[in-house]
PDB file of C-alpha atoms and ligand atoms in Angstrom:
ATOM      1  CA  MET A 112      14.462 -11.267  20.341  1.00  0.00           C
ATOM      2  CA  SER A 113      16.147  -8.503  22.376  1.00  0.00           C
ATOM      3  CA  ALA A 114      16.438  -4.916  21.224  1.00  0.00           C
ATOM      4  CA  ASP A 115      20.006  -4.313  20.039  1.00  0.00           C
ATOM      5  CA  PRO A 116      20.769  -0.679  19.225  1.00  0.00           C
ATOM      6  CA  GLY A 117      23.429  -1.727  16.672  1.00  0.00           C
ATOM      7  CA  ARG A 118      21.071  -3.994  14.816  1.00  0.00           C
ATOM      8  CA  ARG A 119      19.059  -2.950  11.744  1.00  0.00           C
ATOM      9  CA  VAL A 120      15.322  -2.875  12.347  1.00  0.00           C
ATOM     10  CA  PRO A 121      13.935  -5.860  10.412  1.00  0.00           C
ATOM     11  CA  HIS A 122      11.614  -4.861   7.591  1.00  0.00           C
ATOM     12  CA  VAL A 123       8.707  -7.267   7.100  1.00  0.00           C
ATOM     13  CA  LEU A 124       6.677  -7.088   3.881  1.00  0.00           C
ATOM     14  CA  ILE A 125       3.174  -8.503   4.268  1.00  0.00           C
ATOM     15  CA  LEU A 126       1.390  -9.393   1.037  1.00  0.00           C
ATOM     16  CA  GLY A 127      -2.095  -8.588   2.221  1.00  0.00           C
ATOM     17  CA  GLY A 128      -5.737  -8.340   1.314  1.00  0.00           C
ATOM     18  CA  THR A 129      -7.023 -10.619   4.099  1.00  0.00           C
ATOM     19  CA  THR A 130      -8.174 -10.432   7.707  1.00  0.00           C
ATOM     20  CA  GLU A 131      -5.093 -12.434   8.707  1.00  0.00           C
ATOM     21  CA  ALA A 132      -2.753  -9.969   6.978  1.00  0.00           C
ATOM     22  CA  ARG A 133      -4.329  -7.137   8.927  1.00  0.00           C
ATOM     23  CA  GLY A 134      -4.049  -9.134  12.174  1.00  0.00           C
ATOM     24  CA  LEU A 135      -0.374  -9.761  11.543  1.00  0.00           C
ATOM     25  CA  ALA A 136       0.272  -6.095  10.737  1.00  0.00           C
ATOM     26  CA  GLU A 137      -1.460  -5.123  13.990  1.00  0.00           C
ATOM     27  CA  ALA A 138       0.587  -7.643  15.956  1.00  0.00           C
ATOM     28  CA  LEU A 139       3.870  -6.577  14.393  1.00  0.00           C
ATOM     29  CA  ALA A 140       3.053  -2.927  14.894  1.00  0.00           C
ATOM     30  CA  GLY A 141       2.945  -3.704  18.599  1.00  0.00           C
ATOM     31  CA  THR A 142      -0.762  -3.265  19.164  1.00  0.00           C
ATOM     32  CA  ALA A 143      -1.464  -6.946  19.793  1.00  0.00           C
ATOM     33  CA  GLY A 144       1.953  -8.400  20.533  1.00  0.00           C
ATOM     34  CA  THR A 145       2.557 -11.782  22.145  1.00  0.00           C
ATOM     35  CA  PRO A 146       5.417 -12.004  24.656  1.00  0.00           C
ATOM     36  CA  GLY A 147       8.580 -13.431  23.137  1.00  0.00           C
ATOM     37  CA  THR A 148       7.575 -12.796  19.552  1.00  0.00           C
ATOM     38  CA  PRO A 149       7.721  -9.930  17.094  1.00  0.00           C
ATOM     39  CA  GLY A 150       5.054  -7.414  17.932  1.00  0.00           C
ATOM     40  CA  THR A 151       5.918  -7.323  21.606  1.00  0.00           C
ATOM     41  CA  PRO A 152       5.887  -3.681  22.664  1.00  0.00           C
ATOM     42  CA  GLY A 153       9.485  -2.499  22.626  1.00  0.00           C
ATOM     43  CA  THR A 154      10.496  -4.854  19.818  1.00  0.00           C
ATOM     44  CA  PRO A 155      10.949  -2.605  16.815  1.00  0.00           C
ATOM     45  CA  TYR A 156       9.778  -3.850  13.454  1.00  0.00           C
ATOM     46  CA  ARG A 157       9.245  -1.972  10.266  1.00  0.00           C
ATOM     47  CA  VAL A 158       6.097  -3.337   8.651  1.00  0.00           C
ATOM     48  CA  THR A 159       4.818  -2.675   5.155  1.00  0.00           C
ATOM     49  CA  THR A 160       1.545  -4.166   3.928  1.00  0.00           C
ATOM     50  CA  SER A 161       1.068  -4.473   0.197  1.00  0.00           C
ATOM     51  CA  LEU A 162      -2.428  -4.474  -1.308  1.00  0.00           C
ATOM     52  CA  ALA A 163      -3.284  -5.323  -4.903  1.00  0.00           C
ATOM     53  CA  GLY A 164      -5.648  -2.357  -5.230  1.00  0.00           C
ATOM     54  CA  ARG A 165      -8.757  -4.369  -6.116  1.00  0.00           C
ATOM     55  CA  VAL A 166     -10.958  -2.662  -3.485  1.00  0.00           C
ATOM     56  CA  ALA A 167     -11.726   0.998  -4.145  1.00  0.00           C
ATOM     57  CA  ALA A 168     -11.506   2.189  -0.518  1.00  0.00           C
ATOM     58  CA  PRO A 169      -9.452  -0.370   1.412  1.00  0.00           C
ATOM     59  CA  VAL A 170      -9.200  -0.257   5.196  1.00  0.00           C
ATOM     60  CA  LEU A 171      -5.465   0.296   5.683  1.00  0.00           C
ATOM     61  CA  PRO A 172      -3.649  -1.647   8.439  1.00  0.00           C
ATOM     62  CA  PRO A 173      -1.176  -0.100  10.902  1.00  0.00           C
ATOM     63  CA  GLY A 174       2.365   0.395   9.661  1.00  0.00           C
ATOM     64  CA  GLU A 175       3.275   1.437   6.145  1.00  0.00           C
ATOM     65  CA  SER A 176       1.208   0.490   3.100  1.00  0.00           C
ATOM     66  CA  ARG A 177       1.692   0.341  -0.633  1.00  0.00           C
ATOM     67  CA  ILE A 178      -0.975  -0.346  -3.249  1.00  0.00           C
ATOM     68  CA  GLY A 179      -0.731  -1.977  -6.687  1.00  0.00           C
ATOM     69  CA  GLY A 180       1.099  -4.805  -8.425  1.00  0.00           C
ATOM     70  CA  PHE A 181       4.907  -5.051  -8.405  1.00  0.00           C
ATOM     71  CA  GLY A 182       5.239  -6.016 -12.070  1.00  0.00           C
ATOM     72  CA  GLY A 183       5.673  -9.768 -11.754  1.00  0.00           C
ATOM     73  CA  PRO A 184       8.254 -11.718  -9.736  1.00  0.00           C
ATOM     74  CA  GLU A 185      11.107  -9.581 -11.102  1.00  0.00           C
ATOM     75  CA  GLY A 186       9.368  -6.392  -9.973  1.00  0.00           C
ATOM     76  CA  LEU A 187       8.785  -7.860  -6.541  1.00  0.00           C
ATOM     77  CA  ALA A 188      12.427  -8.976  -6.300  1.00  0.00           C
ATOM     78  CA  ALA A 189      13.561  -5.446  -7.196  1.00  0.00           C
ATOM     79  CA  TRP A 190      11.221  -4.002  -4.547  1.00  0.00           C
ATOM     80  CA  LEU A 191      12.589  -6.374  -1.895  1.00  0.00           C
ATOM     81  CA  ARG A 192      16.138  -5.274  -2.677  1.00  0.00           C
ATOM     82  CA  ALA A 193      15.323  -1.553  -2.932  1.00  0.00           C
ATOM     83  CA  HIS A 194      13.501  -1.548   0.412  1.00  0.00           C
ATOM     84  CA  ALA A 195      15.920  -3.839   2.286  1.00  0.00           C
ATOM     85  CA  VAL A 196      13.193  -6.334   3.158  1.00  0.00           C
ATOM     86  CA  SER A 197      14.203  -8.916   5.786  1.00  0.00           C
ATOM     87  CA  ALA A 198      11.284 -11.325   5.338  1.00  0.00           C
ATOM     88  CA  VAL A 199       8.107 -11.653   3.267  1.00  0.00           C
ATOM     89  CA  VAL A 200       4.860 -12.988   4.661  1.00  0.00           C
ATOM     90  CA  ASP A 201       2.505 -14.114   1.923  1.00  0.00           C
ATOM     91  CA  ALA A 202      -0.793 -13.485   3.680  1.00  0.00           C
ATOM     92  CA  THR A 203      -2.808 -13.181   0.490  1.00  0.00           C
ATOM     93  CA  HIS A 204      -6.138 -14.919   0.074  1.00  0.00           C
ATOM     94  CA  PRO A 205      -5.880 -18.708  -0.502  1.00  0.00           C
ATOM     95  CA  PHE A 206      -7.229 -18.100  -4.029  1.00  0.00           C
ATOM     96  CA  ALA A 207      -4.655 -15.440  -4.916  1.00  0.00           C
ATOM     97  CA  GLY A 208      -2.571 -18.211  -6.480  1.00  0.00           C
ATOM     98  CA  ARG A 209      -0.457 -16.095  -8.806  1.00  0.00           C
ATOM     99  CA  MET A 210       0.875 -13.749  -6.127  1.00  0.00           C
ATOM    100  CA  SER A 211       1.943 -16.676  -3.946  1.00  0.00           C
ATOM    101  CA  PHE A 212       4.082 -18.105  -6.742  1.00  0.00           C
ATOM    102  CA  HIS A 213       5.533 -14.659  -7.480  1.00  0.00           C
ATOM    103  CA  ALA A 214       6.476 -14.318  -3.810  1.00  0.00           C
ATOM    104  CA  ALA A 215       8.191 -17.712  -3.809  1.00  0.00           C
ATOM    105  CA  ALA A 216      10.089 -16.865  -7.015  1.00  0.00           C
ATOM    106  CA  ALA A 217      11.168 -13.425  -5.782  1.00  0.00           C
ATOM    107  CA  ALA A 218      12.293 -14.905  -2.486  1.00  0.00           C
ATOM    108  CA  ALA A 219      14.363 -17.526  -4.288  1.00  0.00           C
ATOM    109  CA  ALA A 220      15.933 -14.843  -6.510  1.00  0.00           C
ATOM    110  CA  THR A 221      16.867 -12.513  -3.650  1.00  0.00           C
ATOM    111  CA  GLY A 222      17.512 -14.884  -0.744  1.00  0.00           C
ATOM    112  CA  VAL A 223      14.877 -13.068   1.314  1.00  0.00           C
ATOM    113  CA  PRO A 224      12.972 -15.659   3.372  1.00  0.00           C
ATOM    114  CA  VAL A 225       9.255 -16.102   2.670  1.00  0.00           C
ATOM    115  CA  LEU A 226       6.567 -17.751   4.716  1.00  0.00           C
ATOM    116  CA  ALA A 227       2.849 -18.110   4.097  1.00  0.00           C
ATOM    117  CA  LEU A 228      -0.014 -17.271   6.418  1.00  0.00           C
ATOM    118  CA  ARG A 229      -2.995 -19.369   5.288  1.00  0.00           C
ATOM    119  CA  ARG A 230      -6.159 -19.951   7.242  1.00  0.00           C
ATOM    120  CA  PRO A 231      -7.172 -23.637   7.269  1.00  0.00           C
ATOM    121  CA  ALA A 232      -9.594 -24.892   4.633  1.00  0.00           C
ATOM    122  CA  TRP A 233     -13.214 -25.589   5.587  1.00  0.00           C
ATOM    123  CA  ALA A 234     -14.334 -29.127   6.345  1.00  0.00           C
ATOM    124  CA  PRO A 235     -17.921 -30.388   5.973  1.00  0.00           C
ATOM    125  CA  VAL A 236     -19.898 -31.430   9.036  1.00  0.00           C
ATOM    126  CA  PRO A 237     -22.892 -33.803   9.197  1.00  0.00           C
ATOM    127  CA  GLY A 238     -25.849 -32.296   7.359  1.00  0.00           C
ATOM    128  CA  ASP A 239     -23.760 -30.467   4.774  1.00  0.00           C
ATOM    129  CA  VAL A 240     -24.493 -31.282   1.123  1.00  0.00           C
ATOM    130  CA  TRP A 241     -21.271 -30.236  -0.574  1.00  0.00           C
ATOM    131  CA  HIS A 242     -20.181 -30.733  -4.160  1.00  0.00           C
ATOM    132  CA  ARG A 243     -16.435 -30.157  -4.336  1.00  0.00           C
ATOM    133  CA  VAL A 244     -15.153 -28.932  -7.711  1.00  0.00           C
ATOM    134  CA  PRO A 245     -11.609 -28.107  -8.854  1.00  0.00           C
ATOM    135  CA  ASP A 246     -12.240 -24.647 -10.319  1.00  0.00           C
ATOM    136  CA  LEU A 247     -14.817 -22.004 -11.285  1.00  0.00           C
ATOM    137  CA  ALA A 248     -15.488 -23.585 -14.692  1.00  0.00           C
ATOM    138  CA  ALA A 249     -16.444 -26.844 -12.974  1.00  0.00           C
ATOM    139  CA  ALA A 250     -18.622 -24.890 -10.529  1.00  0.00           C
ATOM    140  CA  ALA A 251     -20.467 -23.293 -13.463  1.00  0.00           C
ATOM    141  CA  ALA A 252     -20.966 -26.748 -15.010  1.00  0.00           C
ATOM    142  CA  ALA A 253     -22.434 -28.080 -11.739  1.00  0.00           C
ATOM    143  CA  VAL A 254     -24.898 -25.237 -11.017  1.00  0.00           C
ATOM    144  CA  PRO A 255     -27.701 -25.929 -13.566  1.00  0.00           C
ATOM    145  CA  GLY A 256     -28.191 -29.447 -12.207  1.00  0.00           C
ATOM    146  CA  LEU A 257     -28.552 -28.261  -8.622  1.00  0.00           C
ATOM    147  CA  GLY A 258     -30.848 -25.236  -8.561  1.00  0.00           C
ATOM    148  CA  GLY A 259     -32.300 -22.196 -10.285  1.00  0.00           C
ATOM    149  CA  ARG A 260     -31.722 -19.472  -7.671  1.00  0.00           C
ATOM    150  CA  VAL A 261     -28.031 -19.240  -6.996  1.00  0.00           C
ATOM    151  CA  PHE A 262     -26.192 -17.315  -4.293  1.00  0.00           C
ATOM    152  CA  LEU A 263     -22.807 -16.774  -5.961  1.00  0.00           C
ATOM    153  CA  THR A 264     -20.107 -15.743  -3.472  1.00  0.00           C
ATOM    154  CA  THR A 265     -16.992 -16.469  -5.511  1.00  0.00           C
ATOM    155  CA  GLY A 266     -16.074 -12.792  -5.929  1.00  0.00           C
ATOM    156  CA  ARG A 267     -16.730 -10.306  -8.683  1.00  0.00           C
ATOM    157  CA  MET A 268     -13.485 -11.205 -10.520  1.00  0.00           C
ATOM    158  CA  GLY A 269     -14.749 -14.743 -11.168  1.00  0.00           C
ATOM    159  CA  LEU A 270     -18.173 -13.865 -12.619  1.00  0.00           C
ATOM    160  CA  ALA A 271     -17.067 -14.425 -16.208  1.00  0.00           C
ATOM    161  CA  ALA A 272     -16.964 -18.187 -15.606  1.00  0.00           C
ATOM    162  CA  PHE A 273     -20.774 -18.114 -15.100  1.00  0.00           C
ATOM    163  CA  ALA A 274     -21.623 -15.543 -17.801  1.00  0.00           C
ATOM    164  CA  HIS A 275     -22.828 -18.152 -20.337  1.00  0.00           C
ATOM    165  CA  LEU A 276     -25.522 -19.473 -17.950  1.00  0.00           C
ATOM    166  CA  ASP A 277     -28.697 -17.651 -19.000  1.00  0.00           C
ATOM    167  CA  GLU A 278     -31.214 -19.887 -17.215  1.00  0.00           C
ATOM    168  CA  PRO A 279     -30.414 -19.697 -13.432  1.00  0.00           C
ATOM    169  CA  TRP A 280     -30.940 -16.464 -11.505  1.00  0.00           C
ATOM    170  CA  PHE A 281     -27.844 -15.284  -9.595  1.00  0.00           C
ATOM    171  CA  LEU A 282     -27.475 -13.207  -6.476  1.00  0.00           C
ATOM    172  CA  VAL A 283     -23.926 -11.812  -6.416  1.00  0.00           C
ATOM    173  CA  ARG A 284     -22.528 -10.241  -3.264  1.00  0.00           C
ATOM    174  CA  SER A 285     -19.399  -8.132  -3.546  1.00  0.00           C
ATOM    175  CA  VAL A 286     -17.675  -5.132  -1.960  1.00  0.00           C
ATOM    176  CA  ASP A 287     -17.436  -3.133  -5.190  1.00  0.00           C
ATOM    177  CA  PRO A 288     -19.814  -3.265  -8.196  1.00  0.00           C
ATOM    178  CA  PRO A 289     -18.916  -6.118 -10.567  1.00  0.00           C
ATOM    179  CA  GLN A 290     -18.327  -5.530 -14.261  1.00  0.00           C
ATOM    180  CA  ALA A 291     -19.396  -7.536 -17.310  1.00  0.00           C
ATOM    181  CA  PRO A 292     -19.197 -10.272 -18.369  1.00  0.00           C
ATOM    182  CA  MET A 293     -21.681 -11.705 -15.912  1.00  0.00           C
ATOM    183  CA  PRO A 294     -24.785 -13.908 -16.210  1.00  0.00           C
ATOM    184  CA  PRO A 295     -27.772 -12.066 -17.760  1.00  0.00           C
ATOM    185  CA  ARG A 296     -30.082 -12.756 -14.796  1.00  0.00           C
ATOM    186  CA  THR A 297     -27.921 -11.267 -12.025  1.00  0.00           C
ATOM    187  CA  GLU A 298     -28.859  -9.182  -9.013  1.00  0.00           C
ATOM    188  CA  VAL A 299     -25.961  -7.468  -7.233  1.00  0.00           C
ATOM    189  CA  LEU A 300     -25.835  -6.961  -3.480  1.00  0.00           C
ATOM    190  CA  LEU A 301     -23.069  -4.575  -2.394  1.00  0.00           C
ATOM    191  CA  ALA A 302     -21.837  -5.531   1.073  1.00  0.00           C
ATOM    192  CA  ARG A 303     -18.621  -6.008   3.020  1.00  0.00           C
ATOM    193  CA  GLY A 304     -18.311  -8.913   5.501  1.00  0.00           C
ATOM    194  CA  PRO A 305     -18.150 -10.328   8.064  1.00  0.00           C
ATOM    195  CA  PHE A 306     -21.765 -11.545   7.909  1.00  0.00           C
ATOM    196  CA  THR A 307     -23.645 -13.044  10.846  1.00  0.00           C
ATOM    197  CA  LEU A 308     -25.615 -16.284  10.811  1.00  0.00           C
ATOM    198  CA  ALA A 309     -28.806 -14.231  11.189  1.00  0.00           C
ATOM    199  CA  ASP A 310     -27.803 -12.179   8.114  1.00  0.00           C
ATOM    200  CA  GLU A 311     -27.186 -15.316   6.061  1.00  0.00           C
ATOM    201  CA  ARG A 312     -30.375 -17.087   7.154  1.00  0.00           C
ATOM    202  CA  ALA A 313     -32.400 -14.006   6.203  1.00  0.00           C
ATOM    203  CA  LEU A 314     -30.615 -13.699   2.873  1.00  0.00           C
ATOM    204  CA  LEU A 315     -31.187 -17.345   1.865  1.00  0.00           C
ATOM    205  CA  ARG A 316     -34.823 -17.185   2.914  1.00  0.00           C
ATOM    206  CA  GLY A 317     -35.540 -13.728   1.491  1.00  0.00           C
ATOM    207  CA  HIS A 318     -34.150 -14.578  -1.930  1.00  0.00           C
ATOM    208  CA  ARG A 319     -35.395 -18.210  -1.958  1.00  0.00           C
ATOM    209  CA  ILE A 320     -31.853 -19.430  -2.653  1.00  0.00           C
ATOM    210  CA  ASP A 321     -31.634 -23.101  -3.644  1.00  0.00           C
ATOM    211  CA  VAL A 322     -27.894 -23.416  -4.310  1.00  0.00           C
ATOM    212  CA  LEU A 323     -24.838 -21.682  -2.872  1.00  0.00           C
ATOM    213  CA  VAL A 324     -21.517 -21.401  -4.693  1.00  0.00           C
ATOM    214  CA  THR A 325     -18.397 -20.589  -2.684  1.00  0.00           C
ATOM    215  CA  LYS A 326     -14.641 -20.857  -2.835  1.00  0.00           C
ATOM    216  CA  ASP A 327     -13.055 -22.849  -0.012  1.00  0.00           C
ATOM    217  CA  SER A 328     -11.756 -19.637   1.535  1.00  0.00           C
ATOM    218  CA  GLY A 329     -11.696 -20.983   5.099  1.00  0.00           C
ATOM    219  CA  GLY A 330     -11.851 -18.766   8.179  1.00  0.00           C
ATOM    220  CA  SER A 331     -14.747 -17.583  10.266  1.00  0.00           C
ATOM    221  CA  ALA A 332     -15.634 -14.286   8.555  1.00  0.00           C
ATOM    222  CA  THR A 333     -17.648 -15.885   5.762  1.00  0.00           C
ATOM    223  CA  ALA A 334     -18.420 -19.302   7.310  1.00  0.00           C
ATOM    224  CA  PRO A 335     -21.976 -18.484   8.562  1.00  0.00           C
ATOM    225  CA  LYS A 336     -23.301 -18.867   4.999  1.00  0.00           C
ATOM    226  CA  LEU A 337     -22.291 -22.550   5.185  1.00  0.00           C
ATOM    227  CA  THR A 338     -24.199 -23.006   8.439  1.00  0.00           C
ATOM    228  CA  ALA A 339     -27.242 -21.238   7.012  1.00  0.00           C
ATOM    229  CA  ALA A 340     -27.120 -23.451   3.898  1.00  0.00           C
ATOM    230  CA  ARG A 341     -26.875 -26.604   6.038  1.00  0.00           C
ATOM    231  CA  GLU A 342     -29.858 -25.536   8.138  1.00  0.00           C
ATOM    232  CA  ALA A 343     -31.907 -24.773   5.030  1.00  0.00           C
ATOM    233  CA  GLY A 344     -30.895 -27.970   3.208  1.00  0.00           C
ATOM    234  CA  VAL A 345     -29.332 -25.880   0.435  1.00  0.00           C
ATOM    235  CA  PRO A 346     -26.585 -27.686  -1.536  1.00  0.00           C
ATOM    236  CA  VAL A 347     -23.196 -25.964  -1.725  1.00  0.00           C
ATOM    237  CA  VAL A 348     -20.758 -26.026  -4.617  1.00  0.00           C
ATOM    238  CA  VAL A 349     -17.312 -25.660  -3.006  1.00  0.00           C
ATOM    239  CA  VAL A 350     -14.398 -24.652  -5.239  1.00  0.00           C
ATOM    240  CA  ASP A 351     -11.125 -26.213  -4.078  1.00  0.00           C
ATOM    241  CA  ARG A 352      -8.075 -24.059  -3.389  1.00  0.00           C
ATOM    242  CA  PRO A 353      -5.314 -23.726  -5.981  1.00  0.00           C
ATOM    243  CA  ALA A 354      -1.942 -25.354  -5.256  1.00  0.00           C
ATOM    244  CA  VAL A 355       0.542 -23.543  -3.005  1.00  0.00           C
ATOM    245  CA  PRO A 356       4.248 -23.221  -3.856  1.00  0.00           C
ATOM    246  CA  THR A 357       6.282 -26.102  -2.466  1.00  0.00           C
ATOM    247  CA  GLY A 358       8.993 -25.345   0.077  1.00  0.00           C
ATOM    248  CA  VAL A 359       7.283 -22.281   1.578  1.00  0.00           C
ATOM    249  CA  PRO A 360       6.602 -22.829   5.308  1.00  0.00           C
ATOM    250  CA  VAL A 361       2.941 -22.301   6.171  1.00  0.00           C
ATOM    251  CA  ALA A 362       1.443 -20.870   9.382  1.00  0.00           C
ATOM    252  CA  GLU A 363      -2.299 -21.285   9.870  1.00  0.00           C
ATOM    253  CA  SER A 364      -2.835 -18.441  12.338  1.00  0.00           C
ATOM    254  CA  VAL A 365      -1.411 -15.025  13.153  1.00  0.00           C
ATOM    255  CA  GLY A 366       0.163 -16.446  16.335  1.00  0.00           C
ATOM    256  CA  ALA A 367       1.861 -19.257  14.425  1.00  0.00           C
ATOM    257  CA  ALA A 368       3.106 -16.756  11.821  1.00  0.00           C
ATOM    258  CA  LEU A 369       4.611 -14.573  14.563  1.00  0.00           C
ATOM    259  CA  GLU A 370       6.497 -17.568  15.959  1.00  0.00           C
ATOM    260  CA  LEU A 371       7.685 -18.647  12.519  1.00  0.00           C
ATOM    261  CA  LEU A 372       8.789 -15.107  11.745  1.00  0.00           C
ATOM    262  CA  ALA A 373      10.688 -14.859  15.040  1.00  0.00           C
ATOM    263  CA  ARG A 374      12.536 -18.112  14.234  1.00  0.00           C
ATOM    264  CA  THR A 375      13.214 -16.961  10.668  1.00  0.00           C
ATOM    265  CA  LEU A 376      14.661 -13.624  11.744  1.00  0.00           C
ATOM    266  CA  SER A 377      16.608 -14.791  14.812  1.00  0.00           C
TER     267      SER A 377
HETATM  268  P1  NAP B 286      -3.530 -13.060  -7.935  1.00  0.00           P
HETATM  269  O1  NAP B 286      -4.294 -13.573  -9.106  1.00  0.00           O
HETATM  270  O2  NAP B 286      -2.701 -14.023  -7.182  1.00  0.00           O
HETATM  271  O3  NAP B 286      -2.561 -11.870  -8.367  1.00  0.00           O
HETATM  272  C1  NAP B 286      -2.702 -11.165  -9.590  1.00  0.00           C
HETATM  273  C2  NAP B 286      -1.742  -9.999  -9.564  1.00  0.00           C
HETATM  274  O4  NAP B 286      -2.195  -9.004  -8.648  1.00  0.00           O
HETATM  275  C3  NAP B 286      -0.345 -10.357  -9.106  1.00  0.00           C
HETATM  276  O5  NAP B 286       0.402 -10.894 -10.154  1.00  0.00           O
HETATM  277  C4  NAP B 286       0.143  -9.039  -8.580  1.00  0.00           C
HETATM  278  O6  NAP B 286       0.533  -8.183  -9.657  1.00  0.00           O
HETATM  279  C5  NAP B 286      -1.092  -8.417  -7.986  1.00  0.00           C
HETATM  280  N1  NAP B 286      -1.217  -8.666  -6.553  1.00  0.00           N
HETATM  281  C6  NAP B 286      -1.918  -9.650  -5.921  1.00  0.00           C
HETATM  282  N2  NAP B 286      -1.849  -9.533  -4.598  1.00  0.00           N
HETATM  283  C7  NAP B 286      -1.087  -8.443  -4.365  1.00  0.00           C
HETATM  284  C8  NAP B 286      -0.650  -7.786  -3.182  1.00  0.00           C
HETATM  285  N3  NAP B 286      -1.017  -8.216  -1.957  1.00  0.00           N
HETATM  286  N4  NAP B 286       0.130  -6.682  -3.319  1.00  0.00           N
HETATM  287  C9  NAP B 286       0.497  -6.236  -4.550  1.00  0.00           C
HETATM  288  N5  NAP B 286       0.112  -6.819  -5.690  1.00  0.00           N
HETATM  289  C10 NAP B 286      -0.672  -7.900  -5.604  1.00  0.00           C
HETATM  290  O7  NAP B 286      -4.501 -12.328  -6.903  1.00  0.00           O
HETATM  291  P2  NAP B 286      -6.069 -11.993  -6.991  1.00  0.00           P
HETATM  292  O8  NAP B 286      -6.837 -13.272  -6.859  1.00  0.00           O
HETATM  293  O9  NAP B 286      -6.296 -11.074  -8.160  1.00  0.00           O
HETATM  294  O10 NAP B 286      -6.252 -11.207  -5.607  1.00  0.00           O
HETATM  295  C11 NAP B 286      -5.771  -9.877  -5.482  1.00  0.00           C
HETATM  296  C12 NAP B 286      -5.724  -9.497  -4.011  1.00  0.00           C
HETATM  297  O11 NAP B 286      -7.022  -9.599  -3.451  1.00  0.00           O
HETATM  298  C13 NAP B 286      -4.798 -10.382  -3.183  1.00  0.00           C
HETATM  299  O12 NAP B 286      -3.929  -9.547  -2.472  1.00  0.00           O
HETATM  300  C14 NAP B 286      -5.709 -11.152  -2.249  1.00  0.00           C
HETATM  301  O13 NAP B 286      -5.171 -11.303  -0.962  1.00  0.00           O
HETATM  302  C15 NAP B 286      -6.987 -10.334  -2.243  1.00  0.00           C
HETATM  303  N6  NAP B 286      -8.172 -11.203  -2.208  1.00  0.00           N
HETATM  304  C16 NAP B 286      -8.349 -12.142  -3.171  1.00  0.00           C
HETATM  305  C17 NAP B 286      -9.449 -12.970  -3.109  1.00  0.00           C
HETATM  306  C18 NAP B 286      -9.657 -14.057  -4.144  1.00  0.00           C
HETATM  307  O14 NAP B 286     -10.654 -14.809  -4.014  1.00  0.00           O
HETATM  308  N7  NAP B 286      -8.801 -14.222  -5.126  1.00  0.00           N
HETATM  309  C19 NAP B 286     -10.381 -12.815  -2.082  1.00  0.00           C
HETATM  310  C20 NAP B 286     -10.164 -11.819  -1.096  1.00  0.00           C
HETATM  311  C21 NAP B 286      -9.050 -11.029  -1.186  1.00  0.00           C
HETATM  312  P3  NAP B 286       2.071  -8.055 -10.125  1.00  0.00           P
HETATM  313  O15 NAP B 286       2.361  -9.325 -10.866  1.00  0.00           O
HETATM  314  O16 NAP B 286       2.073  -6.826 -10.972  1.00  0.00           O
HETATM  315  O17 NAP B 286       2.922  -7.915  -8.889  1.00  0.00           O
END
């Protein structure tokens, strides 16, 4: 796309909260541009990243930022109009199912194009002992039959689904302290990823973990725990991703999203 002085600078709203959202903001801000796509130095883009506000001290990406909910799909639609947004990139976490549907609805209401940036799901490799379940409730139902010392990595917002389990011991890792309800026998480990394979091996061994529970988040930042579990013969309960809105084009990497965005805005 060539720079045209008479043309309005396209305003891209990134719905963020993920490593990919940050990567896209960096690329669009021109710090990691790919030739021929948005983000190329000299190609002006106005970029705003929106964060839900779940993390107390978020690391803000380049460009503009806003924090907090929009007030449902109608609130998001009003924001898109008020801020003359040219395109929305839903780069929220694969398990942020509600926001993705709000983005699709707001896009349909305003005519602003939307695309999704979703890292691919994980796939098991030989040696993995995975139990795939459809949701957190099913994960909680599976845990007692698999082990008594559980490494629970499904995020502090999902702890309530396990709160009725008073027999297993849980190790919960999260960025900010979780709040009740949570299982009575819970130890909290405050930490922010990414975590190395050495970290995860030491954690499983040190806490004598015999079952791991994870969402199928995909990506490399939190994948070493799966490798460590495979090596240790620890079974993994894997919660499947929620459905994505139909009709929204999906890019699986920052590079693919840049290309899709360039085509969308050309
Ligand atoms: P959710 O259930 O899909 O969304 C709940 C509400 O939070 C939405 O209706 C929206 O409020 C607000 N919201 C969500 N993402 C937002 C964003 N990027 N900017 C502004 N408002 C947003 O989402 P969630 O599972 O609570 O996740 C919240 C955020 O944490 C997401 O941005 C996601 O990328 C990030 N995150 C989630 C997970 C996870 O496992 N769910 C993991 C890592 C990071 P309004 O209706 O008021 O607009």
